[in-house]
Coordinates of C-alpha atoms in Angstrom, one line a residue:
X1 CA -1.9 24.0 8.9
X2 CA 0.7 21.7 10.4
X3 CA 3.0 21.7 13.4
X4 CA 5.8 20.3 11.3
X5 CA 8.9 22.6 11.4
X6 CA 9.2 24.5 8.2
X7 CA 11.9 26.4 6.4
X8 CA 11.2 30.0 5.8
X9 CA 12.6 31.7 2.7
X10 CA 12.2 35.2 1.2
X11 CA 12.4 34.9 -2.6
X12 CA 11.2 36.9 -5.6
X13 CA 9.3 39.3 -3.3
X14 CA 7.4 36.5 -1.5
X15 CA 7.7 34.8 1.8
X16 CA 7.9 31.0 1.1
X17 CA 7.4 28.1 3.5
X18 CA 9.1 24.8 2.7
X19 CA 9.5 21.3 3.9
X20 CA 13.1 20.1 4.1
X21 CA 15.0 16.8 4.4
X22 CA 18.7 16.3 4.4
X23 CA 21.8 18.1 5.7
X24 CA 22.5 21.8 5.3
X25 CA 25.5 22.2 2.9
X26 CA 24.5 19.2 0.8
X27 CA 23.7 19.6 -2.9
X28 CA 20.2 21.0 -3.2
X29 CA 17.2 19.3 -4.8
X30 CA 14.3 21.7 -5.2
X31 CA 10.9 20.0 -5.6
X32 CA 7.9 22.0 -7.0
X33 CA 4.4 20.6 -6.5
X34 CA 1.4 20.9 -8.7
X35 CA -2.4 21.3 -8.2
X36 CA -4.3 20.3 -6.1
X37 CA -1.3 19.3 -3.9
X38 CA 1.2 20.4 -1.3
X39 CA 4.8 19.5 -0.7
X40 CA 3.8 16.6 1.4
X41 CA 3.2 14.6 -1.7
X42 CA 7.0 14.5 -2.3
X43 CA 7.8 13.0 1.1
X44 CA 8.9 9.5 -0.2
X45 CA 11.1 11.2 -2.9
X46 CA 12.5 13.7 -0.4
X47 CA 13.5 11.0 2.0
X48 CA 15.2 9.1 -0.9
X49 CA 17.0 12.2 -2.0
X50 CA 18.2 12.9 1.5
X51 CA 19.3 9.4 1.9
X52 CA 21.4 9.8 -1.3
X53 CA 23.1 12.8 0.1
X54 CA 21.0 15.7 -1.1
X55 CA 19.3 18.5 0.8
X56 CA 15.7 18.1 -0.5
X57 CA 13.7 21.3 -0.2
X58 CA 10.0 21.4 -1.3
X59 CA 8.3 24.8 -1.0
X60 CA 4.7 25.5 -0.8
X61 CA 4.3 27.2 -4.2
X62 CA 3.2 30.8 -4.4
X63 CA -0.4 31.2 -3.2
X64 CA -0.3 27.9 -1.3
X65 CA -0.5 28.7 2.4
X66 CA 1.6 29.1 4.5
X67 CA 3.6 30.6 1.6
X68 CA 2.2 34.1 0.9
X69 CA -0.3 35.1 -1.8
X70 CA 1.3 37.0 -4.7
X71 CA 0.6 40.6 -3.9
X72 CA 0.4 41.5 -7.6
X73 CA -1.8 38.4 -8.3
X74 CA 0.8 37.0 -10.7
X75 CA 0.6 33.2 -10.8
X76 CA 1.8 32.9 -14.4
X77 CA 4.4 30.5 -15.7
X78 CA 7.0 33.2 -16.1
X79 CA 6.7 34.1 -12.4
X80 CA 6.8 30.4 -11.4
X81 CA 10.0 29.9 -13.4
X82 CA 11.5 33.1 -11.9
X83 CA 10.8 31.7 -8.4
X84 CA 13.3 28.9 -9.0
X85 CA 16.6 30.9 -9.1
X86 CA 15.2 33.2 -6.4
X87 CA 14.6 30.3 -4.1
X88 CA 18.1 29.0 -4.8
X89 CA 19.5 32.4 -3.9
X90 CA 17.6 32.3 -0.7
X91 CA 19.0 28.8 0.0
X92 CA 22.5 30.0 -0.8
X93 CA 22.7 27.5 -3.6
X94 CA 24.3 28.3 -7.0
X95 CA 22.8 25.3 -8.7
X96 CA 20.3 22.5 -7.9
X97 CA 18.5 19.5 -9.2
X98 CA 14.9 20.6 -10.0
X99 CA 12.0 18.2 -9.7
X100 CA 8.5 19.3 -10.6
X101 CA 5.1 17.8 -11.0
X102 CA 2.2 19.3 -13.0
X103 CA 2.5 23.1 -12.7
X104 CA 5.7 22.5 -11.0
X105 CA 7.0 20.6 -14.0
X106 CA 5.9 23.3 -16.3
X107 CA 7.8 25.8 -14.2
X108 CA 10.8 23.5 -14.1
X109 CA 11.0 23.2 -17.9
X110 CA 10.8 27.0 -18.3
X111 CA 13.4 27.5 -15.5
X112 CA 15.8 25.0 -17.1
X113 CA 15.5 26.8 -20.4
X114 CA 15.9 30.3 -19.1
X115 CA 18.4 29.7 -16.3
X116 CA 20.4 26.6 -17.3
X117 CA 23.3 27.8 -15.2
X118 CA 21.2 27.3 -12.1
X119 CA 19.8 23.8 -12.9
X120 CA 22.0 20.7 -12.8
X121 CA 19.3 18.2 -13.8
X122 CA 15.6 18.3 -14.3
X123 CA 13.0 15.7 -13.5
X124 CA 9.4 16.4 -14.7
X125 CA 6.5 14.4 -13.5
X126 CA 3.1 14.1 -15.1
X127 CA 3.4 16.4 -18.1
X128 CA 5.7 16.7 -21.1
X129 CA 7.1 19.9 -22.4
X130 CA 4.1 22.1 -23.1
X131 CA 5.2 22.7 -26.7
X132 CA 4.6 19.0 -27.4
X133 CA 0.9 19.1 -26.2
X134 CA -1.5 19.1 -29.1
X135 CA -5.2 19.8 -29.0
X136 CA -7.4 16.6 -29.1
X137 CA -10.8 15.5 -28.0
X138 CA -9.1 13.4 -25.4
X139 CA -7.2 16.3 -24.0
X140 CA -10.3 18.5 -24.2
X141 CA -12.3 16.0 -22.1
X142 CA -9.8 15.2 -19.4
X143 CA -8.5 18.8 -19.4
X144 CA -11.9 20.4 -19.1
X145 CA -11.0 21.7 -15.6
X146 CA -8.9 24.3 -17.5
X147 CA -12.1 25.9 -18.6
X148 CA -14.2 25.2 -15.5
X149 CA -11.5 26.6 -13.1
X150 CA -11.3 29.9 -15.0
X151 CA -14.8 30.9 -13.7
X152 CA -13.5 32.4 -10.5
X153 CA -16.6 32.4 -8.3
X154 CA -17.7 29.0 -9.5
X155 CA -14.2 27.5 -9.0
X156 CA -13.9 28.9 -5.5
X157 CA -17.4 27.8 -4.5
X158 CA -16.8 24.3 -6.0
X159 CA -13.6 23.7 -4.0
X160 CA -15.2 25.0 -0.8
X161 CA -18.2 22.8 -1.1
X162 CA -18.5 19.6 0.9
X163 CA -15.1 19.9 2.5
X164 CA -13.3 20.0 -0.8
X165 CA -14.9 16.9 -2.3
X166 CA -14.2 18.2 -5.8
X167 CA -10.5 17.5 -5.2
X168 CA -11.2 13.8 -5.1
X169 CA -13.2 14.1 -8.3
X170 CA -10.1 15.7 -10.0
X171 CA -7.8 12.9 -8.7
X172 CA -10.0 10.2 -10.0
X173 CA -10.5 12.0 -13.3
X174 CA -6.7 12.4 -13.8
X175 CA -5.8 9.0 -12.4
X176 CA -8.4 6.3 -13.3
X177 CA -6.5 3.8 -11.3
X178 CA -6.4 6.0 -8.2
X179 CA -7.0 3.7 -5.3
X180 CA -6.1 5.7 -2.2
X181 CA -8.1 6.8 0.7
X182 CA -9.1 10.4 1.8
X183 CA -5.9 10.8 3.8
X184 CA -4.0 11.2 0.5
X185 CA -5.9 14.4 -0.4
X186 CA -6.2 15.7 3.1
X187 CA -3.2 18.1 3.1
X188 CA -4.7 20.3 0.3
X189 CA -8.2 20.1 1.7
X190 CA -6.9 21.1 5.2
X191 CA -5.0 24.0 3.7
X192 CA -8.0 25.5 1.9
X193 CA -10.2 25.0 5.0
X194 CA -7.7 26.8 7.2
X195 CA -6.6 29.3 4.7
X196 CA -9.6 30.1 2.3
X197 CA -7.5 32.6 0.4
X198 CA -5.3 29.8 -0.7
X199 CA -8.1 28.6 -3.0
X200 CA -7.7 31.7 -5.1
X201 CA -3.9 31.4 -4.9
X202 CA -3.8 27.8 -6.1
X203 CA -6.5 28.1 -8.7
X204 CA -4.9 31.4 -9.8
X205 CA -2.5 29.4 -11.9
X206 CA -5.3 28.6 -14.3
X207 CA -6.6 32.1 -14.3
X208 CA -3.1 33.5 -15.0
X209 CA -2.6 31.0 -17.9
X210 CA -5.9 32.0 -19.5
X211 CA -5.1 35.7 -19.1
X212 CA -1.7 35.2 -20.7
X213 CA -3.4 33.6 -23.7
X214 CA -5.7 36.6 -24.1
X215 CA -2.8 39.1 -23.9
X216 CA -0.8 39.3 -27.1
X217 CA 2.4 40.5 -25.4
X218 CA 2.3 38.0 -22.6
X219 CA 1.4 35.2 -24.9
X220 CA 4.3 36.1 -27.2
X221 CA 6.8 36.2 -24.3
X222 CA 5.7 32.8 -23.0
X223 CA 5.8 31.3 -26.5
X224 CA 9.3 32.6 -27.1
X225 CA 10.4 31.3 -23.7
X226 CA 9.0 27.9 -24.5
X227 CA 10.9 27.8 -27.8
X228 CA 14.2 27.9 -25.9
X229 CA 16.1 24.6 -26.2
X230 CA 16.9 22.8 -22.9
X231 CA 20.5 21.6 -22.5
X232 CA 20.0 20.4 -19.0
X233 CA 19.9 16.6 -18.6
X234 CA 16.1 15.8 -18.3
X235 CA 14.1 12.9 -17.1
X236 CA 10.4 12.9 -17.7
X237 CA 8.2 10.4 -15.9
X238 CA 4.6 9.7 -16.9
X239 CA 2.0 7.2 -15.8
X240 CA 1.2 4.4 -18.1
X241 CA -2.5 5.0 -17.2
X242 CA -2.3 8.7 -17.7
X243 CA -5.6 9.5 -19.5
X244 CA -5.1 13.0 -21.0
X245 CA -1.6 13.2 -22.5
X246 CA -0.3 10.1 -24.2
X247 CA 3.3 8.9 -24.3
X248 CA 3.6 10.1 -27.9
X249 CA 3.7 13.7 -26.6
X250 CA 6.9 12.9 -24.7
X251 CA 8.5 11.5 -27.9
X252 CA 7.5 14.7 -29.7
X253 CA 9.0 16.8 -26.9
X254 CA 12.5 15.3 -27.6
X255 CA 13.2 18.1 -30.2
X256 CA 13.1 20.7 -27.4
X257 CA 16.2 19.2 -25.7
X258 CA 19.8 19.4 -26.7
X259 CA 21.0 17.6 -23.6
X260 CA 20.2 14.1 -22.5
X261 CA 16.5 13.4 -22.4
X262 CA 14.9 10.3 -21.0
X263 CA 11.3 9.1 -20.6
X264 CA 10.3 6.6 -18.0
X265 CA 6.8 5.1 -17.7
X266 CA 5.3 4.1 -14.3
X267 CA 3.0 1.3 -15.4
X268 CA -0.5 1.4 -13.8
X269 CA -0.1 5.0 -12.6
X270 CA -2.0 8.0 -13.8
X271 CA -1.2 11.7 -13.5
X272 CA 0.5 11.3 -10.1
X273 CA 3.3 8.8 -10.7
X274 CA 5.3 10.0 -7.6
X275 CA 2.3 9.1 -5.4
X276 CA 0.9 6.1 -7.2
X277 CA 4.4 4.4 -7.8
X278 CA 6.7 6.1 -5.3
X279 CA 9.2 3.2 -5.3
X280 CA 9.5 3.3 -9.1
X281 CA 9.9 7.0 -9.2
X282 CA 12.5 7.1 -6.4
X283 CA 14.5 4.4 -8.2
X284 CA 14.3 6.2 -11.6
X285 CA 15.2 9.6 -10.2
X286 CA 18.3 8.3 -8.2
X287 CA 19.5 6.3 -11.1
X288 CA 19.1 9.3 -13.4
X289 CA 21.0 11.6 -11.1
X290 CA 23.8 9.1 -10.8
X291 CA 24.1 8.6 -14.5
X292 CA 24.0 12.3 -15.5
X293 CA 25.8 14.1 -12.7
X294 CA 28.3 13.9 -9.9
X295 CA 26.7 11.9 -7.1
X296 CA 26.0 13.9 -3.9

């Protein structure tokens, strides 16, 4: 998909590809992207972290080419969370800062709860802890993709149509203030054009989530994992124009944390604060890391 040099890692039974900034041997910051994105969306933050003395590593999440498809088809949250310590093992890192957006944030919350010894600090972008998300008409409307993307053939066909135009529809839906050109969504579109199987891999997160809700044992395991308190210092960043999950959900989420928990609002941004307000996000993240840990 790109000629850019990539790091190759074997973790949790999968071959991962990752973008990397910073020096080997520096403290690791692991950045986990969401849908419909690639690690390229973290480039400003990766540069800022590298400049602050971190080794920033942003893998293509499982199912996103050139990372391999999951051979067992598992794209569930438990698998995503398990990828975190496995990736750190592959990097030779005992602990790391974990930054996640969207599905990556959900994986980060779960990894910090289940593997606190591996996570120094957590930064979650775009979504609160899932236990704080309550059903509402607003959420049902802006989150209707959760239903639409669960129809496999329809979802795949829709993403293939017109060069991935549906991707831009999703961006505008989730970020009403989105004012960027097609170059901002090009990496994901190019990935699914060159690697059609990656459509199923990336949309598989939605299929796996729905399947877990239908399976009593998997649903119970996920619910129990989400009840675990998080003692890792955590910064959640949301957009002030985020249409689906209001700031109140981040306040409700505070009860899930026993360690320091902060919420920052990127005014004017929607669901993608790291892309719509990169300067603000970089500033907030670096200040948080300085305040809650040993500087790199």
